[in-house]
Coordinates of C-alpha atoms and ligand atoms in Angstrom, one line a residue:
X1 CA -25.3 16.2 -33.7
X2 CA -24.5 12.7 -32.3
X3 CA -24.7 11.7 -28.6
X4 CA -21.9 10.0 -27.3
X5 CA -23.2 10.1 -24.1
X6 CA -23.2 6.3 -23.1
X7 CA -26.5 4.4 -22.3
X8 CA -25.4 1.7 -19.9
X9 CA -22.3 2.8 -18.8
X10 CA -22.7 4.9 -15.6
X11 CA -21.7 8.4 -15.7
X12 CA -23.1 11.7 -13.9
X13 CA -25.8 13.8 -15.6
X14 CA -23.2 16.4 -16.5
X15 CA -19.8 18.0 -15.8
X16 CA -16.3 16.1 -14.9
X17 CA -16.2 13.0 -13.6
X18 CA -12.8 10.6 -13.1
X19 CA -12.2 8.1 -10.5
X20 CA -14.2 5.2 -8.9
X21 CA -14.0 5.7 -5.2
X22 CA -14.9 4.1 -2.2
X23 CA -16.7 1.6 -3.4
X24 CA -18.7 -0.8 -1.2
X25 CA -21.7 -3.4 -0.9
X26 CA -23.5 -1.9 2.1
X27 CA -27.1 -2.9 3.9
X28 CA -28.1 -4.8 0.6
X29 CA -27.2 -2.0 -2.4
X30 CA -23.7 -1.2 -4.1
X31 CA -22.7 2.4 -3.1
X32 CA -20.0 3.8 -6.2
X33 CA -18.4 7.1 -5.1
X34 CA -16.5 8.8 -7.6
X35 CA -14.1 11.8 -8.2
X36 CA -16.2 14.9 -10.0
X37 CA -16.4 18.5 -10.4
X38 CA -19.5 20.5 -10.4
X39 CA -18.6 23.2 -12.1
X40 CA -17.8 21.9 -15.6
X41 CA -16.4 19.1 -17.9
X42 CA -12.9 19.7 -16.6
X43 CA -10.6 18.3 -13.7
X44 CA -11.4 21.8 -11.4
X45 CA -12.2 21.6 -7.3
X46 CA -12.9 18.0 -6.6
X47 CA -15.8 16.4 -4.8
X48 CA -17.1 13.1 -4.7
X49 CA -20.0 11.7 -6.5
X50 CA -22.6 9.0 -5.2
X51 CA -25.2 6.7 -6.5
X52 CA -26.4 3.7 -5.1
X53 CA -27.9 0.3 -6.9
X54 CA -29.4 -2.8 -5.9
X55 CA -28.4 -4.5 -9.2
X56 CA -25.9 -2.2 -10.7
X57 CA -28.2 -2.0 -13.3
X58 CA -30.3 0.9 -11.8
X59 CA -28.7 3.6 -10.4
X60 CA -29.7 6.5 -8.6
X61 CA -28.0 10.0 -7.7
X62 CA -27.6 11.0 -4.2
X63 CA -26.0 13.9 -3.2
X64 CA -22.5 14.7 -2.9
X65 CA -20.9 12.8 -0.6
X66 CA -17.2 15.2 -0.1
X67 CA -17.4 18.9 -0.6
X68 CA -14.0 20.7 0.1
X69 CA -14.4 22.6 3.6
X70 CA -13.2 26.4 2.2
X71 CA -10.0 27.5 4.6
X72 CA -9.7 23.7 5.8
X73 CA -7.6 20.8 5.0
X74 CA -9.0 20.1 1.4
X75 CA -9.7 23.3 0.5
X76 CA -8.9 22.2 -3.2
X77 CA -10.2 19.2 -3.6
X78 CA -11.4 15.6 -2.2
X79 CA -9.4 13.7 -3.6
X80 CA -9.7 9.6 -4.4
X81 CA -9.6 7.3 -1.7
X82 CA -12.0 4.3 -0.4
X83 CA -15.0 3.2 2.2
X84 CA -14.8 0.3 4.6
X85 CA -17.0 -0.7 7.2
X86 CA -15.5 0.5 10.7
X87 CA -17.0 -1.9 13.0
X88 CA -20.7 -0.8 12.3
X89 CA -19.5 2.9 11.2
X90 CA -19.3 3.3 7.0
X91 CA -16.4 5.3 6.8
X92 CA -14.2 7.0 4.0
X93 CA -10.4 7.8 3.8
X94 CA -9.5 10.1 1.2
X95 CA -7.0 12.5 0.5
X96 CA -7.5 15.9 1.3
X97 CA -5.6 19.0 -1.3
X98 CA -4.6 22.4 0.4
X99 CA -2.6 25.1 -1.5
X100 CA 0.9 25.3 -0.9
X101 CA 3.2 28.2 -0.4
X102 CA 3.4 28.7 -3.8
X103 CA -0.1 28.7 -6.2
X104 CA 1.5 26.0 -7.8
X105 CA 1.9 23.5 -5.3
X106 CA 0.4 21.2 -3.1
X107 CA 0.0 19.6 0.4
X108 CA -1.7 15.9 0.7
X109 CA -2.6 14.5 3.1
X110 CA -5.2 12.0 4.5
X111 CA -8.8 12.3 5.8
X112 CA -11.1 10.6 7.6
X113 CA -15.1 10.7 7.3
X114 CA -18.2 8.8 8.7
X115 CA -21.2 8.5 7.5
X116 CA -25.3 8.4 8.2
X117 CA -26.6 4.8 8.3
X118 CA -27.8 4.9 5.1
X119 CA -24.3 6.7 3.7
X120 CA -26.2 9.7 2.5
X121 CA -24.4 12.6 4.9
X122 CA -20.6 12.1 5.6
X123 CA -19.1 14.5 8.4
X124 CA -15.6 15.2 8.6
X125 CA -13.5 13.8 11.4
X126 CA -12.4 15.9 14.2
X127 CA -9.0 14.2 14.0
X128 CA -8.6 15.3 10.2
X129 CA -5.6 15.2 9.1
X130 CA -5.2 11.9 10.4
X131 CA -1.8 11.3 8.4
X132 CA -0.8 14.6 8.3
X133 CA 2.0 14.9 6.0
X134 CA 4.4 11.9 4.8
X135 CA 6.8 9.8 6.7
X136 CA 10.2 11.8 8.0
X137 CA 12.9 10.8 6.0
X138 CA 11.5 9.9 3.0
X139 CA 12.0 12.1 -0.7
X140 CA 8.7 11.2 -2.1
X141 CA 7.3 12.3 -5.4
X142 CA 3.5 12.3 -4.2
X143 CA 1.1 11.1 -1.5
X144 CA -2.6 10.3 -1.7
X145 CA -5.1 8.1 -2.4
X146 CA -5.2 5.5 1.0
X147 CA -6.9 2.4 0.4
X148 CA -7.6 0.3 3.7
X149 CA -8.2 -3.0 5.0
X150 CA -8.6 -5.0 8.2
X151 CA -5.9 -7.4 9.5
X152 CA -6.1 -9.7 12.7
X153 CA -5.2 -7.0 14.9
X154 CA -6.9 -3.7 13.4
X155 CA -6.3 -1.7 10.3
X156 CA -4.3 -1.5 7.4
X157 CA -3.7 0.9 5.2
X158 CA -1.4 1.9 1.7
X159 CA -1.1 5.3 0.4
X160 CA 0.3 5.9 -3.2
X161 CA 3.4 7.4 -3.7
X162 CA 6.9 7.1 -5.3
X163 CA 10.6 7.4 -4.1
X164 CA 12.3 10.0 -6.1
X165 CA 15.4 9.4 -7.9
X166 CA 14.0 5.4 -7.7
X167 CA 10.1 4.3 -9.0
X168 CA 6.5 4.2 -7.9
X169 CA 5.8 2.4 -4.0
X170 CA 2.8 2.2 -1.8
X171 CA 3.7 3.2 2.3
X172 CA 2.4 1.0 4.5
X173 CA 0.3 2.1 7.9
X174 CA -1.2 0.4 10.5
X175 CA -4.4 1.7 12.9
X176 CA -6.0 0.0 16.2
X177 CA -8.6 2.2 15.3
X178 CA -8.1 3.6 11.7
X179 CA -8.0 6.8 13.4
X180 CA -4.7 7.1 14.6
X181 CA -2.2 5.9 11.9
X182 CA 1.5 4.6 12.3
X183 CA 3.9 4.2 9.3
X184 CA 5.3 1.1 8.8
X185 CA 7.2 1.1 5.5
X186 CA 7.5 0.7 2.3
X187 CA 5.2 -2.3 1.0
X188 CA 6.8 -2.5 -2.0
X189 CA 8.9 -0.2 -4.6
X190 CA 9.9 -0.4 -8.2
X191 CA 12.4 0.7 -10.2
X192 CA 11.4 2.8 -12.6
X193 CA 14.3 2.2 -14.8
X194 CA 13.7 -1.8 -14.3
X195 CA 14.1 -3.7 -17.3
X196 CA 11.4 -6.2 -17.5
X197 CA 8.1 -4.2 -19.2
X198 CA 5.9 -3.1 -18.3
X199 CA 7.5 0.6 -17.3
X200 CA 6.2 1.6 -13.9
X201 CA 7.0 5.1 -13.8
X202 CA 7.8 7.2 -11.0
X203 CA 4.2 7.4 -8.4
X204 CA 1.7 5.3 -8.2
X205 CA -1.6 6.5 -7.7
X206 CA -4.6 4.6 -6.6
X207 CA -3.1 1.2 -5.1
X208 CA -6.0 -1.3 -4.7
X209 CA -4.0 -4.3 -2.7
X210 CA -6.2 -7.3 -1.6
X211 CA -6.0 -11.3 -1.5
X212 CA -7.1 -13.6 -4.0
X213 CA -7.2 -17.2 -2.5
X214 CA -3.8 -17.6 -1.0
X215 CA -2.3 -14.8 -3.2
X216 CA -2.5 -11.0 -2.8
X217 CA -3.0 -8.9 -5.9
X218 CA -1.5 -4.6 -6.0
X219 CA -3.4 -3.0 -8.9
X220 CA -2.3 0.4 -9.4
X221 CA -1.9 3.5 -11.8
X222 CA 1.1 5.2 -13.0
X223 CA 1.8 8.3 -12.8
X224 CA 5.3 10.4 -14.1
X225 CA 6.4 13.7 -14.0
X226 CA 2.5 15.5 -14.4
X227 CA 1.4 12.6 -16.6
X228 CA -1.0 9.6 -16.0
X229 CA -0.4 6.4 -18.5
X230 CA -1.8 3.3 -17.2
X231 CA -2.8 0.5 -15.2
X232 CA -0.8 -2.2 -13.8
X233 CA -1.2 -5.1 -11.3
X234 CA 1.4 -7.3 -9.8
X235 CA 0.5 -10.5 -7.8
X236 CA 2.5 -12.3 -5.4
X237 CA 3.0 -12.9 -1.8
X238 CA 2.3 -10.6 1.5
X239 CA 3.9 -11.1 4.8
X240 CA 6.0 -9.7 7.4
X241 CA 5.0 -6.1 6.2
X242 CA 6.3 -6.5 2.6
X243 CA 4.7 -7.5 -1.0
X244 CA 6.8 -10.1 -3.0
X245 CA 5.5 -10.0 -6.5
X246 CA 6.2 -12.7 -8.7
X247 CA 4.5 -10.9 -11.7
X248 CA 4.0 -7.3 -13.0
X249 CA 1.7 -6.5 -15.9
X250 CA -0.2 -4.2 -18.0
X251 CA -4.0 -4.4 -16.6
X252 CA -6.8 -3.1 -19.0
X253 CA -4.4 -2.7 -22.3
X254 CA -6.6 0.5 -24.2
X255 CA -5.2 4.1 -23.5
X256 CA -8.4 5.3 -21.2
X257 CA -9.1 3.0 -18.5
X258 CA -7.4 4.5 -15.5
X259 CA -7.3 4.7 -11.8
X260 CA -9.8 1.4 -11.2
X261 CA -11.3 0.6 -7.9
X262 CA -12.5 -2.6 -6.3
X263 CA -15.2 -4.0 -3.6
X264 CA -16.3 -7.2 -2.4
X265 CA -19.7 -8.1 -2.3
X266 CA -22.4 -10.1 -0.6
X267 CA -21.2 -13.1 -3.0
X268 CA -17.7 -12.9 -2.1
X269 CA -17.1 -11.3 -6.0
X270 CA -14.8 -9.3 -6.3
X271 CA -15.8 -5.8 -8.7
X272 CA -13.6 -3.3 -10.4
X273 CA -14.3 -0.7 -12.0
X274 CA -12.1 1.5 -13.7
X275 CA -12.6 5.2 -15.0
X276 CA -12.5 5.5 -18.9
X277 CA -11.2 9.3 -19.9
X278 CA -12.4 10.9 -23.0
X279 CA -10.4 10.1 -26.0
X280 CA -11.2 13.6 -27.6
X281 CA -9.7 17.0 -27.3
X282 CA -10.8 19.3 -24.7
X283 CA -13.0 21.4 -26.9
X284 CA -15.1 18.4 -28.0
X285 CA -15.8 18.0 -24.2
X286 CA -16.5 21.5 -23.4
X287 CA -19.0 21.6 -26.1
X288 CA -20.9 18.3 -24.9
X289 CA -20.8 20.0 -21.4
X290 CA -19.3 16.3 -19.8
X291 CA -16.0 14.3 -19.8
X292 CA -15.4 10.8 -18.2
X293 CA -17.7 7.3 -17.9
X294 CA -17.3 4.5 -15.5
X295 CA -15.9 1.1 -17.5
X296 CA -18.7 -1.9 -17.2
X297 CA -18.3 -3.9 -13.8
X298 CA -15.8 -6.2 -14.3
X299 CA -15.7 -9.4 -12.3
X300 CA -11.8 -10.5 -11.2
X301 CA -10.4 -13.6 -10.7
X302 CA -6.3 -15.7 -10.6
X303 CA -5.6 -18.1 -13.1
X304 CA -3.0 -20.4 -12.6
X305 CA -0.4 -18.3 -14.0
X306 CA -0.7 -15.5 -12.3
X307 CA -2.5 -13.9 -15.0
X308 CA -5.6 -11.1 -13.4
X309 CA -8.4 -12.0 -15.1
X310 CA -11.7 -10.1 -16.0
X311 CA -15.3 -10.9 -17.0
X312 CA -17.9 -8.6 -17.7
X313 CA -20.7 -9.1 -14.5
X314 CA -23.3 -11.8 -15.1
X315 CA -26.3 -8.7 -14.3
X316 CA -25.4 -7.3 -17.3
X317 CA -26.8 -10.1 -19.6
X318 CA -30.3 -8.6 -18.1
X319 CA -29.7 -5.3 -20.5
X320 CA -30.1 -7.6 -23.6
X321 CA -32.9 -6.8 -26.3
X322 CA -33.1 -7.8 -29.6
X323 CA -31.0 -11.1 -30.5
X324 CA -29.6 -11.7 -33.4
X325 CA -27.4 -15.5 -34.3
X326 CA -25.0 -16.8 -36.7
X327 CA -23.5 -20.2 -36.8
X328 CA -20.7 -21.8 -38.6
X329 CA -20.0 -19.3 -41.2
X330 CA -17.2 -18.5 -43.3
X331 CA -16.2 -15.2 -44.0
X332 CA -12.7 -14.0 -46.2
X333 CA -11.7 -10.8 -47.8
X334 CA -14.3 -11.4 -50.8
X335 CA -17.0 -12.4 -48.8
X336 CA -17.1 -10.4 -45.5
X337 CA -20.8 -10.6 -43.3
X338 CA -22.8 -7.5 -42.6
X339 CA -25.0 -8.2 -39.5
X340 CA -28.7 -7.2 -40.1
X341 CA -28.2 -4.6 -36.9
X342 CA -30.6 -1.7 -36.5
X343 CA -28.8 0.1 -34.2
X344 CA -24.9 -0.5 -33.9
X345 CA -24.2 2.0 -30.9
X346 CA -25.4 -0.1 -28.2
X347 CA -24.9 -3.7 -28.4
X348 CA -22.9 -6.7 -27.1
X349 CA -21.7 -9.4 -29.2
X350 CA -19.8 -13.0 -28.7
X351 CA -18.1 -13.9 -31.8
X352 CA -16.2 -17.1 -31.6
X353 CA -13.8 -17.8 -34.8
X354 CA -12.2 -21.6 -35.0
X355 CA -8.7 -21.4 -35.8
X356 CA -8.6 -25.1 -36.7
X357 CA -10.7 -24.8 -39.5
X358 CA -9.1 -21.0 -40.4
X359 CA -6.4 -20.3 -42.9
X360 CA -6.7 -15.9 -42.8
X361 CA -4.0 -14.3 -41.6
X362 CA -6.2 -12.0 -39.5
X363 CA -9.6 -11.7 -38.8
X364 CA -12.2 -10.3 -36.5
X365 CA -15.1 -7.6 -36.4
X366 CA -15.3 -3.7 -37.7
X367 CA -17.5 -2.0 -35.8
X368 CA -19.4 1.3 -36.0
X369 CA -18.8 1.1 -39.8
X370 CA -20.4 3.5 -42.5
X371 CA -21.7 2.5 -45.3
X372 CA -18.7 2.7 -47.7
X373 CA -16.2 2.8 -44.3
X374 CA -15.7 6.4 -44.5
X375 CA -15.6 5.4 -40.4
X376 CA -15.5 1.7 -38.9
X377 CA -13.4 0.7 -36.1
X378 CA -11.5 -2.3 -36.4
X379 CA -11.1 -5.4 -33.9
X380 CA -8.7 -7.5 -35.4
X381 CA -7.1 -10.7 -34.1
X382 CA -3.8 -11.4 -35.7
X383 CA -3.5 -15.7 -35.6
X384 CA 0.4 -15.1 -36.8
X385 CA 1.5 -12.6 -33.6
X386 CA -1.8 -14.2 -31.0
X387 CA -2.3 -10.4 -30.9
X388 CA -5.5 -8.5 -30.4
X389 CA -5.6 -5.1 -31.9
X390 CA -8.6 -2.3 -31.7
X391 CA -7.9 0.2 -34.6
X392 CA -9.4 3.6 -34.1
X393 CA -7.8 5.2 -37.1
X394 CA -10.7 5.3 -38.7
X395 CA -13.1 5.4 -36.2
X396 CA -14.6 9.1 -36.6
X397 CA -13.7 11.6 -39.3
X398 CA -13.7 14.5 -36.4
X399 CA -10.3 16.0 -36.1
X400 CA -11.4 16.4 -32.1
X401 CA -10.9 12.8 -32.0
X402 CA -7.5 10.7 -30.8
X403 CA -6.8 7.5 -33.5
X404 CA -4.1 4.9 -33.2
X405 CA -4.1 1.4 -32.7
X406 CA -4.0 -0.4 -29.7
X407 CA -2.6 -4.0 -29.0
X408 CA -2.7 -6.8 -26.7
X409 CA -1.2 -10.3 -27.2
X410 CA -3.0 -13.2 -25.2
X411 CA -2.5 -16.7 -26.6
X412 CA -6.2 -18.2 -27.6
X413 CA -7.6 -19.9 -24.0
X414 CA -7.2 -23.6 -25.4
X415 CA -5.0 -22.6 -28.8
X416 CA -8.5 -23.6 -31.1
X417 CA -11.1 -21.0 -30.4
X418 CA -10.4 -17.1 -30.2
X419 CA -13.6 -15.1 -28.3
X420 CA -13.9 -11.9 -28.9
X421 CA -16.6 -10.3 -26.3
X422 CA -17.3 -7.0 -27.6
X423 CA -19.8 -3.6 -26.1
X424 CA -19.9 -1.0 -27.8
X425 CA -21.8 2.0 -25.8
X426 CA -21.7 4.7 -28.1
X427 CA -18.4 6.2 -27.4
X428 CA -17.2 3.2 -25.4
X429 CA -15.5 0.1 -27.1
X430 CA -15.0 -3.0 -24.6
X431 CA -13.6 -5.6 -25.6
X432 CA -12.7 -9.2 -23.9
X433 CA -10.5 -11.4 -25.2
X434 CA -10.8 -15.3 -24.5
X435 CA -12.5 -14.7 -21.1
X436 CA -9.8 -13.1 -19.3
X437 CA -7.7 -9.9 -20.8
X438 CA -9.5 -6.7 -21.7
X439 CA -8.7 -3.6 -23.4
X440 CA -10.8 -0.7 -23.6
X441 CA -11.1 2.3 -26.2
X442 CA -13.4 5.5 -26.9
X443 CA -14.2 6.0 -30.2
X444 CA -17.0 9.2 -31.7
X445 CA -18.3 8.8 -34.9
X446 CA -19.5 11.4 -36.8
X447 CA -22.1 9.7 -39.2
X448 CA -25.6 8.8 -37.9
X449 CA -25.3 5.8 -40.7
X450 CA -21.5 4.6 -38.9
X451 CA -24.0 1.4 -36.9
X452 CA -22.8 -1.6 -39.3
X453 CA -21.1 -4.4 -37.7
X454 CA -19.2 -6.9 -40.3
X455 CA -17.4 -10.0 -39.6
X456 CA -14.3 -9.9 -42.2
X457 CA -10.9 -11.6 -42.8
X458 CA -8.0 -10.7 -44.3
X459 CA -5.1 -12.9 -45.9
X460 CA -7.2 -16.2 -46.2
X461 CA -10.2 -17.5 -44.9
X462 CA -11.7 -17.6 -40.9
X463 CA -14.4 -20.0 -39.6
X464 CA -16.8 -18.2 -37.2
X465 CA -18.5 -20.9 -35.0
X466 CA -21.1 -19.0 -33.6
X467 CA -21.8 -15.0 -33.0
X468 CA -24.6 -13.8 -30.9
X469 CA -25.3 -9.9 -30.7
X470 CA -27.6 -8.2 -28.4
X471 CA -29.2 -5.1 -29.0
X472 CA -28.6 -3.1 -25.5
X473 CA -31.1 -1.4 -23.2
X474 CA -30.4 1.3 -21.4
X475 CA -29.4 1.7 -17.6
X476 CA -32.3 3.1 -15.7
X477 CA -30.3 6.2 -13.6
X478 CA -33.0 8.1 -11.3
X479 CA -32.2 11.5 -9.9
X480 CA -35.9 12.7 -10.1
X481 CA -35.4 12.6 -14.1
X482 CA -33.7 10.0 -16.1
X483 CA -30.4 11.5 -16.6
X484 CA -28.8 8.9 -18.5
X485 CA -30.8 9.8 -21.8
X486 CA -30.1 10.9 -25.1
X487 CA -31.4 14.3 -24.3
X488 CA -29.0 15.4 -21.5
Ligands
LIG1 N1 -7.1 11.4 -9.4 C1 -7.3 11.9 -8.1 C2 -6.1 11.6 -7.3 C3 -5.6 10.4 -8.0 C4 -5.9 10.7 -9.4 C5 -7.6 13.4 -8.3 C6 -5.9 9.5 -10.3 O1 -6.4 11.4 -6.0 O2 -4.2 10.2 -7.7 O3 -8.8 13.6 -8.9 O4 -6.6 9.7 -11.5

């Protein structure tokens, strides 16, 4: 049986695991918290995961940070929320789930906790709730996940939610203390009937709202009547209590990233990470005993357009093995190149294809490919529409597994060069367009022969400059054993 358990893309030893949480650079080590369950490879009674790195390369397990307190305010689960340095006291906000009068429904609202110096205990505050049910007034269609900052005069927070009968908003509160928490308003609402793309939906979940030189940047997750889609940002300008976007756009573009999270660290980077969901049935999940993986860091930064870019971070160059290089080499529909890889789970590749000197309609990479195709994965760039496509149709023959094909368009950086910056992590596809967009997909093979990786084109010829692949190590994750190997 194949393990599509990924090698250097974190994950817990076992069970369910879905959002990023509270992420922060603290005393020297990056501290990812994370939404998880226990008991199984579903979404059950929430907790909060914790490891810590110094590199984000090694990892270790701590305990759980958040249990639900039986009869208390979070009874059902610990749900997302963030960690920020309270003058000296590392504290998280999160939102707290009770059961409502009827089994089926639910009461949010938000928590406070503060942790041991070296965040490995968290106590509950003896002020939780500290925002205690939503503003008055307000129809709202949800009400969690509180992401906070500090302003001039004390704390700021936003809280996820959505006005009903209108679109997805973020509330606004201000804290002297982050303790006790005042609403302010609405920072900013959409329509979810607006007609400019992308759709917005009807909640947001997860707002992540932070400045970017002199711009501020909302990135948040959309949520509709019981369904989650995707991820969208929108920069623009903060002041007097409100968020002017100029732009609103799709983030990652692949059907599993989700719900990302961000932190600053010690170099003034800014990190997100997003959660990737399994692109398989439940029963697939069930079997392998675990469902959900954290996306690569991902480095963000503004272009002059407005446009959110993302890099993979620098550390991860350090995983690279095995090297392999090609330069200046044609390839068309006659003559595609098989790479001489060993092992095509776990690799990085930089594939740079000169559309001056290319003629093919399309081109690009298939990836994970069999032998005679019976599975490959395709990552085509399409020179005619500047779109990027990653087809999973064929990518396992396991009828547990979702297919379709997923787009992005992005205009080559400099209108002569497409890069295509591809990781493929056993069941995780990553790929980067150009230096900037992203889009994301998990694919499960069935074959232990589906490793090839083949440069093709279709409809003409393409000029690759240069390729570079890396074979990939693993992550080292320590809980006592190393829990990120084949054998868990
Ligand atoms: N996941 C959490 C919620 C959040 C959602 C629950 C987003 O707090 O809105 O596990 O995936």
């Amino acid at each position: 049986m194949i393990d599509h358990s990924p090698r250097y893309h974190f994950h817990p030893p076992a069970n369910w695991m879905n959002d990023p949480n509270g992420l922060i650079y603290w005393k020297g080590q990056y501290h990812l918290f994370y939404q998880y369950n226990p008991h199984g490879p579903f979404h059950g009674t929430i907790h909060w995961g914790h490891a810590v790195s110094p590199d984000l390369l090694r990892w270790t397990h701590l305990p759980l940070a958040l249990a639900p307190t039986p009869g208390g305010f979070d009874e059902a689960g610990c749900w997302s929320g963030c960690a920020f340095d309270r003058d000296g006291v590392p504290t998280l906000m999160y939102t707290g789930l009770r059961i409502g009068s009827t089994a089926d429904s639910w009461i949010e609202v938000q928590c406070l906790a503060t942790g041991s110096d070296d965040l490995w205990t968290w106590t509950k505050g003896r002020a939780n709730p500290v925002i205690p049910a939503p503003p008055p007034g307000l129809d709202i269609v949800g009400f969690r996940d509180p992401y906070v900052w500090r302003e001039d005069e004390g704390w700021a927070c936003v809280v996820g939610s959505g006005i009903r009968g209108s679109g997805g908003t973020v509330l606004l509160y201000r804290s002297a203390d982050a303790v006790c928490w005042d609403y302010v308003g609405p920072l900013w609402t959409r329509d979810a009937d607006a007609t400019e793309p992308p759709w917005t939906g009807s909640m947001w979940e997860c707002p992540q709202f932070f400045a970017l030189g002199d711009r501020h940047v909302l990135i948040f997750s959309i949520w509709d009547e019981g369904k989650t889609y995707y991820t969208a940002y929108a920069v623009g300008h903060y002041n007097d209590d409100r968020f002017t976007p100029r732009v609103v756009r799709r983030f990652d573009l692949g059907p599993e990233y989700y719900a990302p999270a961000v932190m600053r660290d010690e170099h003034g980077r800014l990190l997100v990470w997003g959660w990737l969901r399994e692109g398989r049935r439940k029963a697939a999940r069930r079997e392998d005993g675990w469902s959900g993986v954290m996306s690569l860091p991902r480095v963000l930064s503004l272009d002059d357009d407005d446009r959110l870019q993302v890099a993979p971070a620098d550390e991860l160059r350090a995983l690279g093995g095995d090297h392999y290089h090609v330069d200046s080499l044609d390839v068309d529909a006659v003559a595609p190149h098989q790479m001489p890889v060993v092992n095509g789970e776990c690799v990085e590749i930089i594939a740079e294809f000169d559309l001056l000197k290319s003629d093919a309609r399309s081109f690009g990479l298939l990836v994970r490919c069999a032998p005679q195709r019976e599975e490959y994965t395709a990552i085509v760039y399409d020179s005619v529409a500047c779109t990027l496509t990653v087809d999973r149709e064929h990518a396992s023959v396991a009828p547990t597994s979702y297919r379709g094909a997923y787009t992005a368009t992005a205009a080559s950086e400099d209108g002569a060069l497409v890069a295509l910056h591809v990781f493929l992590d056993c069941s995780v596809v990553e790929v980067y367009l150009n230096h900037c967009s992203c889009l994301t997909e998990r694919i499960y093979p069935t074959r232990a022969d589906s490793q090839g990786v083949v440069v093709f084109a279709r409809d003409g010829r393409a000029h690759l400059r240069t390729l570079d692949l890396w074979q990939m190590k693993k992550i080292r994750v320590d809980d006592g054993t190393d829990t990120n190997s084949h054998g868990r």
